[in-house]
Amino acid sequence: MASYARAFWTAAPGAGEIRPVALGDPGPGEVLVRTVHSGVSRGTETLVFRGEVPPGQYAVMRAPFQEGDFPGPVKYGYLNVGVVEQGPPELLGRTVFCLYPHQTRFVVPVGAVAPVPDGVPARRAVLAGTVETAVNALWDGPPLVGDRIAVLGAGMVGCCVAALLARFPGVSVQLVDTNPERAAVAAALGVPFASPEAADGDRDLVFHASASGPGLQRALDLLAPEGTVVELSWYGDRGVNLSLGGAFHSGRLTIRGSQVGTVSPARARRSYADRLAIALDLLRDPAFDALLSGESSFDRLPEVLAALADGSLPALCHTISYDGE
C-alpha cells in the first residue's frame, strides 16, 4: 500500500521540479494506479511550462486532474498509462490509460481510467489522448471519399491525423512540414510528405497543426474553392496575422476550430469514454510507434521538459519511464 508518491510540477514558468505527494487509500469506486509510462504532449505541455497560457483561458485549459493554477506552481499533464494495484477485481492488474499528470502513483475514480486493449503496448498507449484529438478532428472535418487532403504540421497531433486518414478509402493525403526529417515518419505512417513550398494545392480539406501563423496562412493557400481548414493548433498568448484579401472571400473558404474538450457536434451522441475507447482500439496499429521518438526516466523530467520547451531536444512524443518507482 503506497502512502506517498512523487509528481512533476511546473514551479514557475520555465522551472520544473519533482515533489512528494501524500496518497490516501482508494475508497469505494476508486482505483490506485502505479504509473509505468507517461508522455509529454509537446505543444500544450511546453506552452504551459513556459507560462504562455492566456489568463482568459485558465479555466478552459485546466487538465482533468490538474493541481495548482497557471502560470504556476501547477501539476499538469494528461498522457498516463499505469497498472491498477488496488480497486475492483475486474481491474486489478490491468493496464489502463488515464488523463493524469506525471506522477508515480495516483488514486482516481474508476470511471477515470480506460483499460488498454490487448495488443496495444503500454508505451504506445500514452498516445491515446492525442489519437483522441485526431478522432475528434476527423469528426469535425469530416473527410469524404475521394477528398484531396493536406495535414500541415507533422507534430504529434498532425501525425496522428495523417495516420488515421491513411486508412480512408479513396482519400489522397499529404503530410506537410518544414522539417525534412519528418519525411521518415510520414513514410512509416504510409502517407506522402512535402515541404510547405512543394505541397499540392487544390485541397478539399486541410488539417492545420503547426501552431504558427505562416502555417495557417499556407493551409488557407492550399485550399480549393469552398474548401475548409480544420484548425487544431493552440497558440496560447501569441497573436496570429492572416492575409484574407486573396481567395478567402471569393473562394468561400472556411476555418473551423476543433477542440478536444468538447465532443464534436457531428457525433454529439457519443461520450468522452466512447471517443477514448475508439482511440485506444486504433492504437493496435504498430505504425503509431513512429511517433515515439525518445524516452527518459522520471527523475530527468524537469530537464527533459526544459529541453523540449526551448527546442534543444527535438521529439514528437517523448515518453517517461517509471521503472523502479
mmCIF file of C-alpha atoms in Angstrom:
data_model
loop_
_atom_site.group_PDB
_atom_site.id
_atom_site.type_symbol
_atom_site.label_atom_id
_atom_site.label_comp_id
_atom_site.label_asym_id
_atom_site.label_seq_id
_atom_site.Cartn_x
_atom_site.Cartn_y
_atom_site.Cartn_z
ATOM 1 C CA MET A 1 0.000 0.000 0.000
ATOM 2 C CA ALA A 2 1.545 3.289 -1.087
ATOM 3 C CA SER A 3 1.389 6.175 1.361
ATOM 4 C CA TYR A 4 3.150 8.675 -0.875
ATOM 5 C CA ALA A 5 4.103 9.279 -4.480
ATOM 6 C CA ARG A 6 6.224 11.705 -6.482
ATOM 7 C CA ALA A 7 4.871 14.142 -9.051
ATOM 8 C CA PHE A 8 6.260 16.628 -11.564
ATOM 9 C CA TRP A 9 5.284 20.271 -11.046
ATOM 10 C CA THR A 10 5.984 23.423 -13.023
ATOM 11 C CA ALA A 11 7.105 25.524 -10.062
ATOM 12 C CA ALA A 12 7.261 28.718 -12.143
ATOM 13 C CA PRO A 13 7.431 29.422 -15.883
ATOM 14 C CA GLY A 14 10.489 27.606 -17.231
ATOM 15 C CA ALA A 15 11.269 25.760 -13.988
ATOM 16 C CA GLY A 16 10.154 22.221 -13.135
ATOM 17 C CA GLU A 17 10.648 20.087 -10.054
ATOM 18 C CA ILE A 18 9.621 16.740 -8.594
ATOM 19 C CA ARG A 19 7.641 16.941 -5.350
ATOM 20 C CA PRO A 20 6.383 14.346 -2.864
ATOM 21 C CA VAL A 21 2.619 13.787 -2.815
ATOM 22 C CA ALA A 22 0.658 12.145 0.010
ATOM 23 C CA LEU A 23 -1.722 9.387 -1.113
ATOM 24 C CA GLY A 24 -4.833 8.234 0.667
ATOM 25 C CA ASP A 25 -6.238 4.731 0.359
ATOM 26 C CA PRO A 26 -8.650 4.226 -2.541
ATOM 27 C CA GLY A 27 -12.241 4.256 -1.413
ATOM 28 C CA PRO A 28 -15.301 2.545 -2.918
ATOM 29 C CA GLY A 29 -15.424 3.227 -6.635
ATOM 30 C CA GLU A 30 -11.747 4.252 -6.791
ATOM 31 C CA VAL A 31 -8.503 2.691 -8.057
ATOM 32 C CA LEU A 32 -4.854 3.043 -7.108
ATOM 33 C CA VAL A 33 -2.706 3.136 -10.251
ATOM 34 C CA ARG A 34 1.061 2.679 -10.493
ATOM 35 C CA THR A 35 2.351 4.609 -13.494
ATOM 36 C CA VAL A 36 4.557 2.737 -15.969
ATOM 37 C CA HIS A 37 4.753 5.333 -18.762
ATOM 38 C CA SER A 38 3.646 8.893 -19.332
ATOM 39 C CA GLY A 39 4.000 11.031 -22.423
ATOM 40 C CA VAL A 40 4.783 14.696 -22.906
ATOM 41 C CA SER A 41 2.244 16.438 -25.130
ATOM 42 C CA ARG A 42 4.901 18.679 -26.614
ATOM 43 C CA GLY A 43 2.747 21.512 -27.914
ATOM 44 C CA THR A 44 0.427 22.060 -24.950
ATOM 45 C CA GLU A 45 2.712 20.998 -22.123
ATOM 46 C CA THR A 46 5.662 23.093 -23.258
ATOM 47 C CA LEU A 47 3.316 26.070 -23.618
ATOM 48 C CA VAL A 48 2.203 25.513 -20.011
ATOM 49 C CA PHE A 49 5.826 25.045 -18.924
ATOM 50 C CA ARG A 50 6.806 28.391 -20.483
ATOM 51 C CA GLY A 51 3.876 30.135 -18.769
ATOM 52 C CA GLU A 52 2.138 31.068 -22.038
ATOM 53 C CA VAL A 53 -1.466 30.193 -21.163
ATOM 54 C CA PRO A 54 -3.513 33.408 -21.569
ATOM 55 C CA PRO A 55 -5.284 34.442 -18.336
ATOM 56 C CA GLY A 56 -8.623 34.377 -20.131
ATOM 57 C CA GLN A 57 -8.081 30.652 -20.890
ATOM 58 C CA TYR A 58 -7.019 29.451 -17.439
ATOM 59 C CA ALA A 59 -10.325 27.681 -16.777
ATOM 60 C CA VAL A 60 -10.607 26.192 -20.289
ATOM 61 C CA MET A 61 -7.048 24.849 -20.230
ATOM 62 C CA ARG A 62 -7.294 23.003 -16.922
ATOM 63 C CA ALA A 63 -6.369 19.333 -17.224
ATOM 64 C CA PRO A 64 -8.778 16.811 -15.633
ATOM 65 C CA PHE A 65 -6.591 16.147 -12.553
ATOM 66 C CA GLN A 66 -4.560 19.335 -12.517
ATOM 67 C CA GLU A 67 -3.438 20.745 -9.185
ATOM 68 C CA GLY A 68 -2.402 24.360 -8.719
ATOM 69 C CA ASP A 69 -3.101 27.203 -11.101
ATOM 70 C CA PHE A 70 -1.499 28.795 -14.142
ATOM 71 C CA PRO A 71 1.124 30.059 -14.573
ATOM 72 C CA GLY A 72 2.403 28.084 -11.570
ATOM 73 C CA PRO A 73 3.024 26.249 -9.404
ATOM 74 C CA VAL A 74 0.939 23.769 -11.358
ATOM 75 C CA LYS A 75 0.843 19.988 -11.798
ATOM 76 C CA TYR A 76 -0.160 19.482 -15.414
ATOM 77 C CA GLY A 77 -0.291 16.596 -17.891
ATOM 78 C CA TYR A 78 -2.717 14.074 -19.363
ATOM 79 C CA LEU A 79 -0.960 11.149 -21.058
ATOM 80 C CA ASN A 80 -0.560 8.482 -18.394
ATOM 81 C CA VAL A 81 -0.519 4.678 -18.587
ATOM 82 C CA GLY A 82 -0.268 2.521 -15.496
ATOM 83 C CA VAL A 83 -1.275 -0.709 -13.772
ATOM 84 C CA VAL A 84 -4.160 -0.927 -11.295
ATOM 85 C CA GLU A 85 -2.793 -2.055 -7.916
ATOM 86 C CA GLN A 86 -5.972 -1.625 -5.845
ATOM 87 C CA GLY A 87 -9.579 -1.457 -6.970
ATOM 88 C CA PRO A 88 -12.407 -3.620 -8.284
ATOM 89 C CA PRO A 89 -11.411 -7.236 -9.075
ATOM 90 C CA GLU A 90 -12.079 -6.807 -12.797
ATOM 91 C CA LEU A 91 -9.434 -4.057 -12.982
ATOM 92 C CA LEU A 92 -6.741 -5.450 -10.673
ATOM 93 C CA GLY A 93 -3.533 -5.910 -12.627
ATOM 94 C CA ARG A 94 -4.989 -4.305 -15.755
ATOM 95 C CA THR A 95 -3.038 -1.755 -17.764
ATOM 96 C CA VAL A 96 -5.103 1.428 -18.033
ATOM 97 C CA PHE A 97 -4.905 4.870 -19.614
ATOM 98 C CA CYS A 98 -5.798 7.965 -17.600
ATOM 99 C CA LEU A 99 -5.744 11.710 -18.269
ATOM 100 C CA TYR A 100 -3.440 12.214 -15.284
ATOM 101 C CA PRO A 101 -0.257 14.286 -14.856
ATOM 102 C CA HIS A 102 3.248 12.850 -14.495
ATOM 103 C CA GLN A 103 3.121 11.072 -11.109
ATOM 104 C CA THR A 104 4.437 7.736 -9.845
ATOM 105 C CA ARG A 105 1.142 6.583 -8.267
ATOM 106 C CA PHE A 106 -2.317 8.117 -8.007
ATOM 107 C CA VAL A 107 -5.878 7.462 -6.849
ATOM 108 C CA VAL A 108 -8.800 8.296 -9.165
ATOM 109 C CA PRO A 109 -12.428 7.241 -9.669
ATOM 110 C CA VAL A 110 -12.898 4.004 -11.600
ATOM 111 C CA GLY A 111 -14.590 5.932 -14.403
ATOM 112 C CA ALA A 112 -11.432 7.975 -14.998
ATOM 113 C CA VAL A 113 -9.411 5.002 -16.279
ATOM 114 C CA ALA A 114 -9.805 3.163 -19.579
ATOM 115 C CA PRO A 115 -8.451 -0.383 -19.978
ATOM 116 C CA VAL A 116 -5.789 -0.669 -22.649
ATOM 117 C CA PRO A 117 -6.805 -3.328 -25.203
ATOM 118 C CA ASP A 118 -4.751 -6.488 -25.669
ATOM 119 C CA GLY A 119 -2.228 -5.934 -28.419
ATOM 120 C CA VAL A 120 -1.522 -2.297 -27.501
ATOM 121 C CA PRO A 121 1.848 -1.945 -25.714
ATOM 122 C CA ALA A 122 1.789 0.283 -22.630
ATOM 123 C CA ARG A 123 4.285 2.764 -24.082
ATOM 124 C CA ARG A 124 2.279 3.173 -27.304
ATOM 125 C CA ALA A 125 -0.891 3.629 -25.263
ATOM 126 C CA VAL A 126 0.330 7.044 -23.997
ATOM 127 C CA LEU A 127 -0.686 8.308 -27.451
ATOM 128 C CA ALA A 128 -4.372 7.658 -26.667
ATOM 129 C CA GLY A 129 -5.046 11.266 -25.685
ATOM 130 C CA THR A 130 -3.508 12.539 -28.932
ATOM 131 C CA VAL A 131 -5.275 9.969 -31.112
ATOM 132 C CA GLU A 132 -8.480 11.029 -29.345
ATOM 133 C CA THR A 133 -7.769 14.584 -30.522
ATOM 134 C CA ALA A 134 -7.320 13.261 -34.062
ATOM 135 C CA VAL A 135 -10.596 11.307 -33.894
ATOM 136 C CA ASN A 136 -12.425 14.469 -32.852
ATOM 137 C CA ALA A 137 -10.748 16.416 -35.671
ATOM 138 C CA LEU A 138 -11.938 13.894 -38.255
ATOM 139 C CA TRP A 139 -15.440 14.115 -36.827
ATOM 140 C CA ASP A 140 -15.181 17.893 -37.179
ATOM 141 C CA GLY A 141 -13.794 17.636 -40.748
ATOM 142 C CA PRO A 142 -15.165 15.345 -41.884
ATOM 143 C CA PRO A 143 -13.229 13.734 -44.764
ATOM 144 C CA LEU A 144 -15.251 12.306 -47.646
ATOM 145 C CA VAL A 145 -14.389 9.548 -50.103
ATOM 146 C CA GLY A 146 -12.238 10.992 -52.865
ATOM 147 C CA ASP A 147 -11.133 14.077 -50.926
ATOM 148 C CA ARG A 148 -7.747 15.668 -51.555
ATOM 149 C CA ILE A 149 -6.385 16.447 -48.089
ATOM 150 C CA ALA A 150 -3.293 18.036 -46.589
ATOM 151 C CA VAL A 151 -2.168 17.787 -42.960
ATOM 152 C CA LEU A 152 0.045 20.779 -42.272
ATOM 153 C CA GLY A 153 2.263 20.325 -39.224
ATOM 154 C CA ALA A 154 3.899 16.967 -38.519
ATOM 155 C CA GLY A 155 3.882 17.118 -34.741
ATOM 156 C CA MET A 156 2.067 14.623 -32.543
ATOM 157 C CA VAL A 157 -1.432 15.769 -33.481
ATOM 158 C CA GLY A 158 -0.723 16.207 -37.188
ATOM 159 C CA CYS A 159 0.926 12.802 -37.460
ATOM 160 C CA CYS A 160 -1.981 11.115 -35.665
ATOM 161 C CA VAL A 161 -4.453 12.789 -38.030
ATOM 162 C CA ALA A 162 -2.391 11.680 -41.040
ATOM 163 C CA ALA A 163 -2.190 8.120 -39.703
ATOM 164 C CA LEU A 164 -5.977 7.906 -39.453
ATOM 165 C CA LEU A 165 -6.516 9.485 -42.864
ATOM 166 C CA ALA A 166 -4.210 6.889 -44.411
ATOM 167 C CA ARG A 167 -6.949 4.340 -43.636
ATOM 168 C CA PHE A 168 -9.703 6.208 -45.534
ATOM 169 C CA PRO A 169 -10.701 4.719 -48.918
ATOM 170 C CA GLY A 170 -10.143 6.913 -51.948
ATOM 171 C CA VAL A 171 -8.573 9.752 -49.968
ATOM 172 C CA SER A 172 -5.388 11.427 -51.166
ATOM 173 C CA VAL A 173 -3.477 12.760 -48.154
ATOM 174 C CA GLN A 174 -0.158 14.591 -47.903
ATOM 175 C CA LEU A 175 1.733 15.371 -44.680
ATOM 176 C CA VAL A 176 3.375 18.805 -44.851
ATOM 177 C CA ASP A 177 6.113 20.165 -42.597
ATOM 178 C CA THR A 178 9.152 22.450 -42.673
ATOM 179 C CA ASN A 179 11.326 19.732 -41.088
ATOM 180 C CA PRO A 180 12.572 17.296 -43.769
ATOM 181 C CA GLU A 181 13.290 14.687 -41.079
ATOM 182 C CA ARG A 182 9.538 14.224 -40.741
ATOM 183 C CA ALA A 183 9.574 12.501 -44.159
ATOM 184 C CA ALA A 184 10.693 9.259 -42.487
ATOM 185 C CA VAL A 185 7.783 9.468 -40.034
ATOM 186 C CA ALA A 186 5.357 10.091 -42.904
ATOM 187 C CA ALA A 187 6.710 7.029 -44.714
ATOM 188 C CA ALA A 188 6.200 4.899 -41.590
ATOM 189 C CA LEU A 189 2.602 6.134 -41.411
ATOM 190 C CA GLY A 190 2.037 5.363 -45.100
ATOM 191 C CA VAL A 191 1.470 8.917 -46.367
ATOM 192 C CA PRO A 192 3.431 11.114 -48.815
ATOM 193 C CA PHE A 193 5.460 14.043 -47.439
ATOM 194 C CA ALA A 194 6.133 17.532 -48.786
ATOM 195 C CA SER A 195 7.580 20.844 -47.661
ATOM 196 C CA PRO A 196 5.109 23.760 -47.436
ATOM 197 C CA GLU A 197 6.523 25.244 -50.648
ATOM 198 C CA ALA A 198 6.175 21.976 -52.587
ATOM 199 C CA ALA A 199 2.812 20.891 -51.151
ATOM 200 C CA ASP A 200 -0.001 20.079 -53.566
ATOM 201 C CA GLY A 201 -2.757 22.681 -53.752
ATOM 202 C CA ASP A 202 -6.421 22.477 -54.683
ATOM 203 C CA ARG A 203 -7.151 20.632 -51.424
ATOM 204 C CA ASP A 204 -10.723 19.976 -50.357
ATOM 205 C CA LEU A 205 -9.683 19.841 -46.712
ATOM 206 C CA VAL A 206 -6.600 20.889 -44.751
ATOM 207 C CA PHE A 207 -5.967 19.934 -41.131
ATOM 208 C CA HIS A 208 -3.650 22.558 -39.643
ATOM 209 C CA ALA A 209 -1.487 21.655 -36.645
ATOM 210 C CA SER A 210 1.737 23.668 -36.989
ATOM 211 C CA ALA A 211 0.824 26.223 -34.279
ATOM 212 C CA SER A 212 2.219 29.026 -36.440
ATOM 213 C CA GLY A 213 0.665 31.957 -38.283
ATOM 214 C CA PRO A 214 2.592 31.224 -41.520
ATOM 215 C CA GLY A 215 1.415 27.617 -41.307
ATOM 216 C CA LEU A 216 -2.230 28.656 -41.034
ATOM 217 C CA GLN A 217 -1.773 31.051 -43.950
ATOM 218 C CA ARG A 218 -0.250 28.272 -46.067
ATOM 219 C CA ALA A 219 -3.132 25.972 -45.096
ATOM 220 C CA LEU A 220 -5.587 28.522 -46.488
ATOM 221 C CA ASP A 221 -3.493 28.951 -49.623
ATOM 222 C CA LEU A 222 -3.655 25.196 -50.314
ATOM 223 C CA LEU A 223 -7.459 25.084 -50.365
ATOM 224 C CA ALA A 224 -9.684 24.608 -53.383
ATOM 225 C CA PRO A 225 -12.784 26.840 -53.661
ATOM 226 C CA GLU A 226 -15.300 26.013 -50.899
ATOM 227 C CA GLY A 227 -12.518 24.218 -49.012
ATOM 228 C CA THR A 228 -12.128 24.030 -45.236
ATOM 229 C CA VAL A 229 -9.208 24.357 -42.843
ATOM 230 C CA VAL A 230 -9.741 22.467 -39.584
ATOM 231 C CA GLU A 231 -7.618 24.360 -37.053
ATOM 232 C CA LEU A 232 -6.044 22.111 -34.419
ATOM 233 C CA SER A 233 -3.286 24.412 -33.173
ATOM 234 C CA TRP A 234 -3.196 26.016 -29.763
ATOM 235 C CA TYR A 235 -1.383 29.361 -29.838
ATOM 236 C CA GLY A 236 -1.504 30.330 -26.173
ATOM 237 C CA ASP A 237 -0.962 34.066 -25.804
ATOM 238 C CA ARG A 238 0.595 34.502 -29.266
ATOM 239 C CA GLY A 239 -1.220 36.537 -31.919
ATOM 240 C CA VAL A 240 -1.745 35.274 -35.480
ATOM 241 C CA ASN A 241 -1.798 37.502 -38.570
ATOM 242 C CA LEU A 242 -3.534 36.330 -41.741
ATOM 243 C CA SER A 243 -3.910 37.803 -45.205
ATOM 244 C CA LEU A 244 -7.555 37.399 -46.157
ATOM 245 C CA GLY A 245 -7.545 39.699 -49.159
ATOM 246 C CA GLY A 246 -6.926 36.962 -51.715
ATOM 247 C CA ALA A 247 -9.159 33.958 -52.335
ATOM 248 C CA PHE A 248 -10.602 33.772 -48.837
ATOM 249 C CA HIS A 249 -13.883 35.517 -49.738
ATOM 250 C CA SER A 250 -14.093 34.786 -53.461
ATOM 251 C CA GLY A 251 -13.297 31.117 -52.827
ATOM 252 C CA ARG A 252 -15.754 30.937 -49.902
ATOM 253 C CA LEU A 253 -13.098 29.338 -47.697
ATOM 254 C CA THR A 254 -13.777 28.183 -44.136
ATOM 255 C CA ILE A 255 -11.650 27.995 -40.982
ATOM 256 C CA ARG A 256 -13.205 25.649 -38.430
ATOM 257 C CA GLY A 257 -11.847 25.303 -34.903
ATOM 258 C CA SER A 258 -11.578 21.824 -33.405
ATOM 259 C CA GLN A 259 -11.248 21.434 -29.650
ATOM 260 C CA VAL A 260 -10.891 18.088 -27.903
ATOM 261 C CA GLY A 261 -12.511 19.408 -24.714
ATOM 262 C CA THR A 262 -15.886 19.027 -26.445
ATOM 263 C CA VAL A 263 -17.069 16.003 -28.403
ATOM 264 C CA SER A 264 -17.658 17.133 -31.986
ATOM 265 C CA PRO A 265 -21.275 18.189 -32.598
ATOM 266 C CA ALA A 266 -21.215 15.788 -35.554
ATOM 267 C CA ARG A 267 -21.041 12.931 -33.023
ATOM 268 C CA ALA A 268 -22.803 14.520 -30.059
ATOM 269 C CA ARG A 269 -24.444 11.203 -29.176
ATOM 270 C CA ARG A 270 -21.009 9.778 -28.358
ATOM 271 C CA SER A 271 -19.487 10.208 -24.903
ATOM 272 C CA TYR A 272 -15.918 11.123 -23.972
ATOM 273 C CA ALA A 273 -15.455 7.495 -22.897
ATOM 274 C CA ASP A 274 -16.633 6.293 -26.321
ATOM 275 C CA ARG A 275 -14.138 8.554 -28.069
ATOM 276 C CA LEU A 276 -11.244 7.407 -25.861
ATOM 277 C CA ALA A 277 -12.139 3.745 -26.377
ATOM 278 C CA ILE A 278 -12.050 4.301 -30.152
ATOM 279 C CA ALA A 279 -8.622 5.925 -29.847
ATOM 280 C CA LEU A 280 -7.226 3.048 -27.782
ATOM 281 C CA ASP A 281 -8.548 0.492 -30.250
ATOM 282 C CA LEU A 282 -6.946 2.362 -33.168
ATOM 283 C CA LEU A 283 -3.588 2.124 -31.381
ATOM 284 C CA ARG A 284 -3.415 -1.583 -32.206
ATOM 285 C CA ASP A 285 -1.682 -0.363 -35.382
ATOM 286 C CA PRO A 286 2.115 -0.558 -34.856
ATOM 287 C CA ALA A 287 2.588 2.322 -37.306
ATOM 288 C CA PHE A 288 1.977 4.675 -34.373
ATOM 289 C CA ASP A 289 5.311 3.596 -32.871
ATOM 290 C CA ALA A 290 6.937 6.024 -35.322
ATOM 291 C CA LEU A 291 5.665 8.859 -33.105
ATOM 292 C CA LEU A 292 7.507 7.592 -30.004
ATOM 293 C CA SER A 293 10.759 9.413 -30.556
ATOM 294 C CA GLY A 294 12.561 9.322 -27.213
ATOM 295 C CA GLU A 295 12.401 8.092 -23.634
ATOM 296 C CA SER A 296 13.788 9.311 -20.307
ATOM 297 C CA SER A 297 13.467 8.322 -16.677
ATOM 298 C CA PHE A 298 11.002 10.126 -14.435
ATOM 299 C CA ASP A 299 13.830 11.718 -12.418
ATOM 300 C CA ARG A 300 15.023 13.524 -15.539
ATOM 301 C CA LEU A 301 11.621 15.028 -16.384
ATOM 302 C CA PRO A 302 12.437 18.592 -15.192
ATOM 303 C CA GLU A 303 15.420 18.852 -17.556
ATOM 304 C CA VAL A 304 13.602 16.999 -20.338
ATOM 305 C CA LEU A 305 10.647 19.395 -20.315
ATOM 306 C CA ALA A 306 13.014 22.383 -20.273
ATOM 307 C CA ALA A 307 14.834 20.987 -23.325
ATOM 308 C CA LEU A 308 11.576 20.280 -25.149
ATOM 309 C CA ALA A 309 10.330 23.782 -24.350
ATOM 310 C CA ASP A 310 13.414 25.549 -25.710
ATOM 311 C CA GLY A 311 13.711 23.270 -28.746
ATOM 312 C CA SER A 312 17.105 21.792 -27.865
ATOM 313 C CA LEU A 313 15.522 18.323 -27.603
ATOM 314 C CA PRO A 314 13.702 17.501 -30.846
ATOM 315 C CA ALA A 315 10.915 14.983 -30.377
ATOM 316 C CA LEU A 316 7.419 14.016 -31.370
ATOM 317 C CA CYS A 317 6.174 12.153 -28.298
ATOM 318 C CA HIS A 318 8.884 11.893 -25.651
ATOM 319 C CA THR A 319 7.891 9.232 -23.158
ATOM 320 C CA ILE A 320 8.774 8.959 -19.482
ATOM 321 C CA SER A 321 9.643 5.632 -17.893
ATOM 322 C CA TYR A 322 8.830 4.861 -14.239
ATOM 323 C CA ASP A 323 10.968 1.734 -13.802
ATOM 324 C CA GLY A 324 11.624 1.111 -10.123
ATOM 325 C CA GLU A 325 9.225 3.806 -8.934
#
